[in-house]
Each structure stands twice: as C-alpha cells, then as structure tokens.
Amino acid sequence: MGVTISPSILNCDIANLASEIKKIRNADYAHVDVMDNHFVPNLSWGLPVVEAVIRENILPVDAHLMIEDADRYAPAYAEVGCASVTFHAEAAIAPIRLAREIRAQGAKVGMALRPATDITPYIDLLSELDMLLVMTVEPGFGGQAFLESMMGKVRRARKAISAANLQVALQVDGGINRETITKAAEAGADVFVAGSAVYKADDAFNEVEQLRQIANHHLNH
Ligand code: DX5
Ligand code: ZN
C-alpha cells in the first residue's frame, strides 16, 4: 500500500470551504483540526464545521481533536460521519474504551502524542488503533517548523507496529513539506498531514501530487 496524504485545512480560506477542498481532491483525506482553546492555546471550530466539510462530500474527513475531555466529546465526531477520528492520548482517561466507542460508530480511530509524550506506555494499546499520530510540532498552530527530534519516536513506533505484526498507520503532522516529508517517510511514517505546504503553494493540487511522489519514493516499512 502506498502513502496517505491528508492536507490540513486549518489555514485554508474558510469562507470558501468547498472550493478550498476541491483544490485538494487528489488527496486521500481532508485533515480537519479541532481546537478548544484549552488543550491547545487556539480555537478553531467544532462539530458544525466538521459536518459542513462532510456534507461537501469531496473527501473523507480525518478529524484531529486537540480538545480536553476526549472521552466525552470525541465519539460524536465519529457519529456525524468522520472517516477517521484522532484523539490525544493526553486528553483521554480511558483510551481503550474511547477507541472502541469510535470504532463502534464505524470510523477509524487514531491516537495522537504531543512531542513530549513518550510512546512506551502506549505500545500495548496499538492493537486498539487504526492509526498513531506522532506530532512533529507542538499542537495549536499551522506554519510551525518541523521537529526533527521526533524522528526517534517515529522509528520506535514503526518498530513496535512491525514487531506486533499490526496494520496501524503512522501519521506525522506539523511542518511537513517536500524536504521534511523525506525524513518522516524514511523514519517509518506513511500518513502525512501538510497544511501550509499545500495551501501556500501556487497550485495545491500539484503540491499534493509532489508530496505523494516524494513520500512514496522514501517510504520505509
Ligand atoms: C497543528 C495541526 C496541524 C497543522 C499543520 O496543531 O494539528 O494539522 O495545521 O499545519 P502545517 O503543515 O502548516 O504545520
Ligand atoms: Zn492536525
């Protein structure tokens, strides 16, 4: 299986949502960042906007929930029809129960780790997940610089996934562009979120294609 490209619409022109998503119609998902001003120091949008993206029916939605109390609020994102729902490990009290609830609603389930969160305590949870997200910036804002220091965690995650013979996808999010995507792919990531690299490019469609080609070339698992 090839790589998965999931552009973040966080910094797209939100007043023209449909045409902004059409620009990236060659992607696999639209990555929608939900921020609550508590888990991260920024507020984006919640369920109604996510539902609007789903209604456009252009791309399946990969929801990234940067919100407190994920146990309480995350299942609704699966219920409204997100294809994939990712909650943060740091914001979930019962991640296994939550993962099962999300799956029971028919969505894929992802769990995200902030840069300072170690993967070790979560290795035994991998079998409950469809995807692990290793953040490559401190969550909260688009346009930040890629943290190369996270590549060790990506490598450890890939090793743990292979060792357990699991099919868990490994996503990286933050500062991904044509250069950094090479490093992340070589470290073992196979799902790539890119916000500013795609929406600041002259041609978002072409940028998605470029990122896909480069990542496929360096895919390492
Ligand atoms: C950061 C978000 C990212 C971000 C990506 O908290 O989770 O999805 O918008 O944007 P870039 O690619 O600009 O870092
Ligand atoms: Zn994100």
XYZ file of N, CA and C and ligand atoms in Angstrom:
678
model
N 0.829 -1.206 0.000
C 0.000 0.000 0.000
C 0.864 1.256 0.000
N 0.427 2.258 -0.748
C 1.211 3.493 -0.839
C 0.975 4.412 0.339
N 1.428 5.629 0.194
C 1.302 6.592 1.279
C -0.090 7.238 1.256
N -0.418 7.836 2.367
C -1.689 8.554 2.505
C -1.385 10.033 2.723
N -2.035 10.873 1.930
C -1.827 12.320 2.060
C -3.117 12.954 2.580
N -2.965 13.681 3.689
C -4.125 14.251 4.376
C -3.866 15.734 4.664
N -4.116 16.608 3.677
C -3.818 18.027 3.888
C -4.702 18.645 4.969
N -4.092 19.489 5.797
C -4.846 20.188 6.840
C -5.486 21.432 6.254
N -6.788 21.609 6.516
C -7.484 22.794 6.001
C -7.485 23.934 7.027
N -6.677 23.768 8.102
C -6.677 24.774 9.177
C -6.467 26.189 8.655
N -5.538 26.353 7.733
C -5.252 27.698 7.253
C -5.696 27.921 5.812
N -6.726 27.200 5.401
C -7.282 27.474 4.075
C -8.231 28.656 4.200
N -8.786 29.092 3.087
C -9.741 30.203 3.119
C -11.108 29.642 3.501
N -11.390 29.715 4.783
C -12.559 29.042 5.341
C -13.883 29.603 4.791
N -13.860 30.837 4.292
C -15.077 31.425 3.714
C -15.437 30.757 2.386
N -14.469 30.053 1.811
C -14.708 29.343 0.547
C -14.371 27.862 0.706
N -14.970 27.292 1.719
C -14.647 25.929 2.115
C -14.701 24.931 0.957
N -15.804 24.935 0.218
C -15.972 23.921 -0.833
C -14.876 24.038 -1.886
N -14.605 25.257 -2.364
C -13.593 25.368 -3.419
C -12.195 25.086 -2.870
N -11.959 25.398 -1.599
C -10.660 25.086 -0.993
C -10.451 23.570 -0.907
N -11.502 22.846 -0.600
C -11.361 21.381 -0.506
C -11.251 20.772 -1.905
N -11.955 21.370 -2.870
C -11.856 20.850 -4.257
C -10.430 20.929 -4.779
N -9.701 21.950 -4.330
C -8.300 22.103 -4.772
C -7.466 20.871 -4.422
N -7.831 20.184 -3.327
C -7.016 19.043 -2.866
C -7.746 17.722 -3.105
N -8.600 17.683 -4.132
C -9.435 16.491 -4.372
C -8.615 15.246 -4.680
N -7.345 15.415 -5.030
C -6.467 14.266 -5.284
C -5.836 13.719 -3.996
N -6.153 14.321 -2.854
C -5.645 13.807 -1.570
C -6.495 12.617 -1.131
N -6.066 11.959 -0.059
C -6.833 10.818 0.448
C -7.887 11.239 1.458
N -7.554 12.268 2.237
C -8.464 12.796 3.252
C -8.330 14.310 3.298
N -9.316 14.952 3.928
C -9.149 16.339 4.382
C -8.935 16.243 5.892
N -7.790 16.777 6.361
C -7.457 16.746 7.796
C -8.074 17.985 8.438
N -8.964 17.772 9.386
C -9.690 18.889 9.997
C -9.288 18.994 11.469
N -8.647 20.112 11.818
C -8.089 20.319 13.156
C -9.101 20.991 14.070
N -9.527 20.273 15.096
C -10.480 20.828 16.063
C -9.697 21.257 17.308
N -9.811 22.526 17.673
C -9.061 23.061 18.827
C -10.022 23.792 19.755
N -9.844 23.565 21.066
C -10.839 24.070 22.026
C -10.359 25.208 22.917
N -9.140 25.712 22.663
C -8.577 26.801 23.476
C -8.229 26.358 24.905
N -8.272 25.068 25.180
C -7.867 24.552 26.488
C -6.728 23.552 26.323
N -6.974 22.557 25.498
C -5.905 21.575 25.241
C -4.757 22.243 24.501
N -5.092 23.186 23.649
C -4.096 23.993 22.928
C -4.520 25.456 23.024
N -3.570 26.381 22.917
C -3.919 27.801 23.076
C -4.455 28.419 21.786
N -5.435 27.769 21.189
C -6.024 28.263 19.948
C -7.408 27.645 19.811
N -8.278 28.384 19.147
C -9.652 27.935 18.958
C -9.894 27.861 17.456
N -10.376 26.720 16.981
C -10.641 26.654 15.539
C -12.139 26.506 15.293
N -12.627 25.298 15.328
C -14.046 25.052 15.076
C -14.417 23.725 15.702
N -15.693 23.432 15.681
C -16.168 22.191 16.296
C -17.049 21.404 15.345
N -17.971 20.670 15.919
C -18.803 19.747 15.130
C -19.511 20.364 13.919
N -20.138 21.549 14.038
C -20.889 22.069 12.877
C -20.024 22.271 11.633
N -18.799 22.748 11.822
C -17.922 22.950 10.653
C -17.459 21.600 10.110
N -17.158 20.688 11.001
C -16.762 19.349 10.557
C -17.907 18.716 9.750
N -19.116 18.889 10.226
C -20.272 18.356 9.497
C -20.416 19.021 8.127
N -20.098 20.313 8.060
C -20.176 21.024 6.775
C -19.168 20.447 5.788
N -17.975 20.124 6.271
C -16.956 19.524 5.395
C -17.432 18.149 4.918
N -18.033 17.394 5.812
C -18.547 16.067 5.429
C -19.645 16.218 4.370
N -20.521 17.181 4.574
C -21.639 17.394 3.632
C -21.162 17.746 2.226
N -20.022 18.432 2.143
C -19.484 18.770 0.816
C -19.182 17.508 0.016
N -18.877 16.437 0.742
C -18.718 15.127 0.113
C -17.628 15.100 -0.968
N -16.546 15.811 -0.715
C -15.438 15.838 -1.677
C -14.357 14.852 -1.237
N -14.052 14.877 0.047
C -13.030 13.969 0.602
C -13.499 13.442 1.952
N -13.084 12.210 2.294
C -13.368 11.736 3.648
C -12.634 12.603 4.669
N -13.209 12.743 5.845
C -12.633 13.636 6.854
C -11.804 12.858 7.880
N -10.585 13.364 8.075
C -9.645 12.874 9.081
C -9.656 13.936 10.185
N -10.436 13.706 11.241
C -10.572 14.713 12.303
C -9.464 14.551 13.333
N -8.790 15.648 13.641
C -7.727 15.660 14.652
C -8.230 16.521 15.811
N -8.571 15.854 16.898
C -9.210 16.546 18.014
C -8.195 16.991 19.049
N -7.885 18.274 19.054
C -6.996 18.844 20.070
C -7.889 19.468 21.132
N -8.562 18.580 21.861
C -9.559 19.017 22.840
C -9.406 18.238 24.139
N -9.737 18.915 25.246
C -9.798 18.246 26.547
C -11.011 17.320 26.575
N -11.004 16.421 27.533
C -12.148 15.534 27.770
C -12.576 14.801 26.499
N -11.592 14.186 25.867
C -11.851 13.459 24.623
C -12.866 12.337 24.851
N -12.802 11.712 26.030
C -13.735 10.601 26.328
C -15.183 11.040 26.104
N -15.456 12.288 26.449
C -16.824 12.790 26.362
C -17.180 13.304 24.964
N -16.235 13.981 24.303
C -16.590 14.697 23.074
C -16.195 14.020 21.768
N -15.257 13.084 21.816
C -14.773 12.513 20.554
C -15.784 11.617 19.815
N -16.560 10.775 20.530
C -17.435 9.856 19.786
C -18.402 10.563 18.832
N -18.825 11.774 19.163
C -19.774 12.496 18.298
C -19.181 12.754 16.912
N -17.866 12.902 16.837
C -17.235 13.150 15.528
C -17.317 11.912 14.639
N -17.295 10.752 15.269
C -17.476 9.514 14.502
C -18.945 9.385 14.100
N -19.803 9.731 15.023
C -21.241 9.602 14.788
C -21.718 10.458 13.606
N -21.145 11.647 13.439
C -21.596 12.511 12.327
C -20.983 12.105 10.991
N -20.042 11.165 11.007
C -19.564 10.637 9.726
C -18.116 10.908 9.367
N -17.284 11.303 10.336
C -15.849 11.405 10.022
C -15.337 10.005 9.683
N -14.481 9.929 8.688
C -13.925 8.624 8.308
C -12.928 8.151 9.348
N -12.237 9.109 9.966
C -11.205 8.800 10.944
C -11.273 9.852 12.054
N -11.168 9.406 13.293
C -11.218 10.327 14.433
C -9.986 10.088 15.293
N -9.167 11.125 15.457
C -7.951 11.019 16.263
C -8.089 11.872 17.514
N -7.961 11.234 18.668
C -7.963 11.959 19.942
C -6.543 11.974 20.485
N -6.265 12.878 21.422
C -4.939 12.916 22.032
C -4.876 12.007 23.254
N -3.792 11.233 23.352
C -3.580 10.337 24.488
C -3.634 11.128 25.800
N -3.100 12.366 25.759
C -3.007 13.168 26.982
C -4.372 13.658 27.451
N -5.362 13.591 26.571
C -6.690 14.144 26.889
C -7.722 13.054 27.130
N -7.277 11.787 27.121
C -8.220 10.683 27.285
C -7.947 9.954 28.594
N -8.980 9.698 29.347
C -8.817 8.989 30.617
C -8.859 7.484 30.368
N -9.718 7.065 29.442
C -9.871 5.633 29.133
C -9.717 5.432 27.627
N -8.471 5.510 27.142
C -8.264 5.482 25.689
C -8.757 4.213 25.002
N -8.711 3.094 25.695
C -9.173 1.849 25.054
C -10.687 1.876 24.887
N -11.377 2.285 25.951
C -12.837 2.377 25.841
C -13.223 3.374 24.747
N -12.522 4.507 24.730
C -12.822 5.539 23.733
C -12.568 5.026 22.316
N -11.430 4.355 22.126
C -11.105 3.821 20.794
C -12.205 2.865 20.331
N -12.682 2.037 21.249
C -13.732 1.079 20.876
C -15.042 1.775 20.566
N -15.325 2.841 21.291
C -16.563 3.598 21.023
C -16.523 4.235 19.643
N -15.372 4.785 19.298
C -15.228 5.428 17.982
C -15.374 4.390 16.879
N -14.726 3.255 17.059
C -14.836 2.182 16.062
C -16.260 1.665 15.947
N -16.947 1.606 17.075
C -18.331 1.104 17.063
C -19.231 2.014 16.229
N -18.832 3.273 16.077
C -19.609 4.212 15.254
C -19.222 4.097 13.779
N -18.285 3.204 13.469
C -17.928 2.967 12.073
C -16.776 3.806 11.552
N -16.092 4.544 12.430
C -14.944 5.346 11.984
C -13.648 4.621 12.335
N -12.598 4.985 11.614
C -11.276 4.534 12.024
C -10.872 5.355 13.235
N -9.983 4.789 14.053
C -9.593 5.516 15.257
C -8.092 5.764 15.279
N -7.744 6.999 15.617
C -6.342 7.367 15.761
C -6.086 7.914 17.157
N -4.849 7.763 17.620
C -4.450 8.374 18.894
C -3.189 9.191 18.647
N -3.183 10.412 19.167
C -2.070 11.335 18.919
C -1.214 11.513 20.160
N 0.078 11.738 19.939
C 1.018 12.014 21.022
C 1.651 13.378 20.810
N 1.571 14.245 21.830
C 2.274 15.529 21.776
C 3.780 15.251 21.741
N 4.589 16.232 21.338
C 6.032 15.972 21.248
C 6.662 15.441 22.540
N 6.203 15.899 23.688
C 6.850 15.466 24.942
C 6.276 14.162 25.487
N 5.316 13.577 24.791
C 4.702 12.328 25.280
C 5.438 11.123 24.717
N 5.901 10.282 25.630
C 6.647 9.077 25.265
C 5.691 8.028 24.707
N 6.169 7.245 23.770
C 5.323 6.195 23.191
C 5.274 4.941 24.075
N 6.299 4.735 24.893
C 6.418 3.472 25.645
C 5.134 3.045 26.375
N 4.481 3.943 27.125
C 3.296 3.479 27.860
C 2.122 3.095 26.955
N 2.226 3.414 25.673
C 1.093 3.190 24.769
C 1.300 2.022 23.808
N 2.456 1.377 23.902
C 2.764 0.313 22.942
C 1.707 -0.793 22.972
N 1.258 -1.148 24.172
C 0.265 -2.223 24.271
C -1.122 -1.809 23.800
N -1.306 -0.514 23.554
C -2.608 -0.030 23.064
C -2.694 -0.032 21.541
N -1.555 -0.243 20.895
C -1.526 -0.097 19.431
C -2.546 -1.000 18.737
N -2.787 -2.178 19.310
C -3.712 -3.119 18.664
C -5.144 -2.600 18.683
N -5.420 -1.577 19.484
C -6.776 -0.993 19.550
C -6.955 0.118 18.516
N -5.873 0.444 17.812
C -5.896 1.634 16.953
C -5.769 1.286 15.472
N -6.291 2.192 14.635
C -6.032 2.125 13.196
C -4.854 3.024 12.835
N -4.613 4.029 13.690
C -3.549 4.987 13.358
C -2.950 5.573 14.634
N -1.642 5.784 14.593
C -0.956 6.524 15.656
C -0.445 7.813 15.019
N -0.685 8.946 15.683
C -0.198 10.240 15.184
C 0.929 10.728 16.070
N 2.105 10.848 15.492
C 3.243 11.447 16.201
C 3.324 12.903 15.764
N 3.014 13.815 16.695
C 3.051 15.247 16.354
C 4.495 15.687 16.106
N 4.691 16.423 15.021
C 6.028 16.918 14.695
C 6.118 18.436 14.875
N 5.127 18.999 15.588
C 5.192 20.360 16.143
C 4.384 20.305 17.441
N 4.514 21.327 18.281
C 3.596 21.440 19.414
C 2.238 21.779 18.816
N 1.203 21.006 19.142
C -0.083 21.267 18.506
C -0.634 22.652 18.855
N -1.374 23.213 17.947
C -2.025 24.507 18.217
C -2.067 25.435 17.027
N -1.040 25.382 16.197
C -0.963 26.332 15.086
C -0.357 25.688 13.853
N -0.792 26.160 12.696
C -0.150 25.778 11.454
C 1.087 26.636 11.239
N 1.912 26.242 10.294
C 3.045 27.075 9.895
C 4.258 27.009 10.799
N 4.319 26.070 11.722
C 5.498 25.960 12.595
C 6.549 25.055 11.950
N 7.775 25.142 12.509
C 8.874 24.345 11.958
C 8.825 22.903 12.456
N 9.054 21.986 11.540
C 9.125 20.532 11.779
C 10.156 20.205 12.856
N 9.779 19.364 13.816
C 10.701 18.949 14.875
C 11.373 17.642 14.468
N 12.599 17.775 13.995
C 13.327 16.579 13.558
C 13.600 15.641 14.734
N 13.621 16.213 15.929
C 13.869 15.404 17.133
C 12.774 14.357 17.376
N 11.665 14.441 16.638
C 10.600 13.445 16.785
C 10.834 12.190 15.947
N 11.878 12.193 15.112
C 12.081 11.041 14.221
C 12.432 9.764 14.987
N 13.046 9.914 16.174
C 13.318 8.739 17.009
C 12.006 8.079 17.424
N 11.035 8.911 17.808
C 9.738 8.376 18.228
C 9.036 7.697 17.053
N 9.148 8.300 15.862
C 8.529 7.685 14.677
C 9.177 6.320 14.414
N 10.487 6.257 14.522
C 11.176 4.970 14.299
C 10.758 3.931 15.336
N 10.680 4.361 16.594
C 10.276 3.417 17.659
C 8.839 2.941 17.439
N 7.993 3.859 17.000
C 6.590 3.493 16.745
C 6.518 2.480 15.606
N 7.254 2.732 14.534
C 7.231 1.804 13.389
C 7.725 0.425 13.800
N 8.784 0.400 14.615
C 9.335 -0.880 15.092
C 8.306 -1.636 15.903
N 7.632 -0.918 16.798
C 6.632 -1.567 17.665
C 5.470 -2.104 16.835
N 5.058 -1.364 15.825
C 3.943 -1.788 14.964
C 4.341 -3.055 14.202
N 5.553 -3.053 13.644
C 6.014 -4.231 12.891
C 6.201 -5.425 13.821
N 6.799 -5.164 14.985
C 7.078 -6.271 15.917
C 5.789 -6.968 16.332
N 4.709 -6.198 16.450
C 3.429 -6.786 16.868
C 2.617 -7.262 15.666
N 3.194 -7.120 14.481
C 2.520 -7.565 13.259
C 1.173 -6.882 13.051
N 1.138 -5.584 13.338
C -0.116 -4.830 13.235
C -0.156 -4.029 11.936
N -1.365 -3.610 11.579
C -1.536 -2.791 10.369
C -1.829 -1.340 10.747
N -1.206 -0.845 11.799
C -1.517 0.506 12.269
C -0.800 1.537 11.388
N -1.565 2.509 10.892
C -0.970 3.578 10.091
C -0.221 4.525 11.027
N 0.820 5.154 10.506
C 1.652 6.039 11.329
C 1.676 7.432 10.700
N 0.987 8.344 11.363
C 0.810 9.692 10.818
C 1.776 10.679 11.462
N 2.252 11.613 10.669
C 3.012 12.753 11.185
C 2.269 14.022 10.791
N 2.322 15.015 11.678
C 1.540 16.237 11.487
C 2.314 17.409 12.064
N 2.613 18.384 11.196
C 3.287 19.599 11.632
C 4.580 19.830 10.883
N 4.611 20.916 10.125
C 5.838 21.283 9.422
C 6.235 20.364 8.284
N 5.255 19.614 7.763
C 5.588 18.693 6.661
C 5.610 19.454 5.336
N 6.710 19.325 4.620
C 6.860 19.920 3.288
C 7.715 18.973 2.438
N 8.103 19.403 1.251
C 8.844 18.498 0.348
C 10.139 17.976 0.961
N 10.781 18.785 1.842
C 12.031 18.305 2.452
C 11.774 17.397 3.650
N 10.924 17.872 4.548
C 10.740 17.121 5.801
C 9.979 15.813 5.574
N 9.183 15.745 4.528
C 8.416 14.520 4.282
C 9.360 13.342 4.004
N 10.502 13.648 3.427
C 11.514 12.613 3.159
C 11.988 11.998 4.463
N 12.307 12.871 5.435
C 12.816 12.390 6.728
C 11.761 11.571 7.460
N 10.524 12.057 7.420
C 9.455 11.351 8.136
C 9.170 9.991 7.484
N 9.198 9.954 6.163
C 8.953 8.688 5.457
C 10.079 7.701 5.754
N 11.300 8.192 5.716
C 12.442 7.307 5.992
C 12.397 6.763 7.413
N 11.851 7.554 8.335
C 11.750 7.106 9.728
C 10.618 6.097 9.922
N 9.705 5.993 8.926
C 8.660 4.974 9.022
C 7.226 5.477 8.965
N 7.030 6.786 8.819
C 5.659 7.312 8.716
C 5.072 6.960 7.350
N 3.745 6.793 7.302
C 3.111 6.541 5.997
C 1.848 7.382 5.772
N 1.493 8.213 6.736
C 0.363 9.136 6.568
C 0.874 10.541 6.874
N 0.685 11.443 5.937
C 1.323 12.752 6.042
C 0.282 13.864 6.010
N 0.337 14.707 7.049
C -0.532 15.884 7.111
C 0.324 17.081 6.712
N -0.164 17.873 5.784
C 0.556 19.096 5.431
C -0.470 20.204 5.270
N -0.260 21.297 5.992
C -1.182 22.424 5.919
C -0.617 23.525 5.057
N 0.333 24.291 5.609
C 0.847 25.437 4.859
C 1.565 25.033 3.576
N 2.262 23.893 3.594
C 2.974 23.488 2.362
C 1.993 23.349 1.205
N 0.781 22.886 1.486
C -0.206 22.681 0.426
C -0.944 23.983 0.106
N -1.448 24.658 1.141
C -2.294 25.824 0.869
C -1.507 27.095 0.554
N -0.199 27.112 0.851
C 0.607 28.279 0.453
C 1.227 28.071 -0.921
N 1.138 26.855 -1.440
C 1.696 26.586 -2.782
C 0.814 27.273 -3.833
N 1.403 27.594 -4.968
C 0.629 28.223 -6.044
C -0.467 27.285 -6.521
N -0.138 25.992 -6.523
C -1.067 25.003 -7.036
C -1.176 23.862 -6.010
N -2.227 23.915 -5.215
C -2.378 22.942 -4.118
C -2.475 21.513 -4.659
N -3.193 21.340 -5.752
C -3.368 20.019 -6.363
C -2.010 19.418 -6.724
N -1.200 20.215 -7.373
C 0.136 19.761 -7.764
C 1.011 19.470 -6.533
N 0.861 20.281 -5.487
C 1.675 20.075 -4.280
C 1.328 18.732 -3.619
N 0.046 18.397 -3.617
C -0.369 17.102 -3.069
C 0.316 15.983 -3.855
N 0.324 16.112 -5.176
C 0.939 15.102 -6.045
C 2.441 14.985 -5.789
N 3.096 16.149 -5.654
C 4.543 16.164 -5.380
C 4.851 15.472 -4.053
N 4.094 15.838 -3.028
C 4.327 15.249 -1.701
C 4.116 13.743 -1.753
N 3.081 13.312 -2.483
C 2.795 11.876 -2.593
C 3.962 11.151 -3.272
N 4.455 11.722 -4.337
C 5.562 11.079 -5.063
C 6.816 10.972 -4.219
N 7.151 12.071 -3.544
C 8.367 12.075 -2.724
C 8.235 11.054 -1.592
N 7.076 11.071 -0.932
C 6.872 10.146 0.198
C 6.906 8.696 -0.275
N 6.276 8.421 -1.401
C 6.292 7.052 -1.924
C 7.704 6.578 -2.205
N 8.499 7.497 -2.693
C 9.874 7.189 -3.032
C 10.705 6.835 -1.790
N 10.350 7.444 -0.659
C 11.161 7.251 0.562
C 10.484 6.371 1.601
N 9.315 5.848 1.249
C 8.548 5.006 2.177
C 9.429 3.878 2.711
N 9.343 3.638 4.025
C 10.273 2.704 4.636
C 9.582 1.866 5.709
N 8.820 0.881 5.253
C 8.292 -0.076 6.250
C 7.922 -1.396 5.594
C -1.199 21.738 14.337
C -2.183 20.995 13.482
C -1.683 20.719 12.116
C -1.317 21.938 11.337
C -0.489 21.551 10.159
O -1.660 21.792 15.632
O -2.517 19.768 14.066
O -2.561 19.868 11.397
O -2.407 22.686 10.934
O -0.058 22.702 9.529
P 1.438 22.859 8.971
O 1.596 21.833 7.899
O 1.451 24.238 8.454
O 2.370 22.634 10.117
Zn -3.588 18.276 12.821
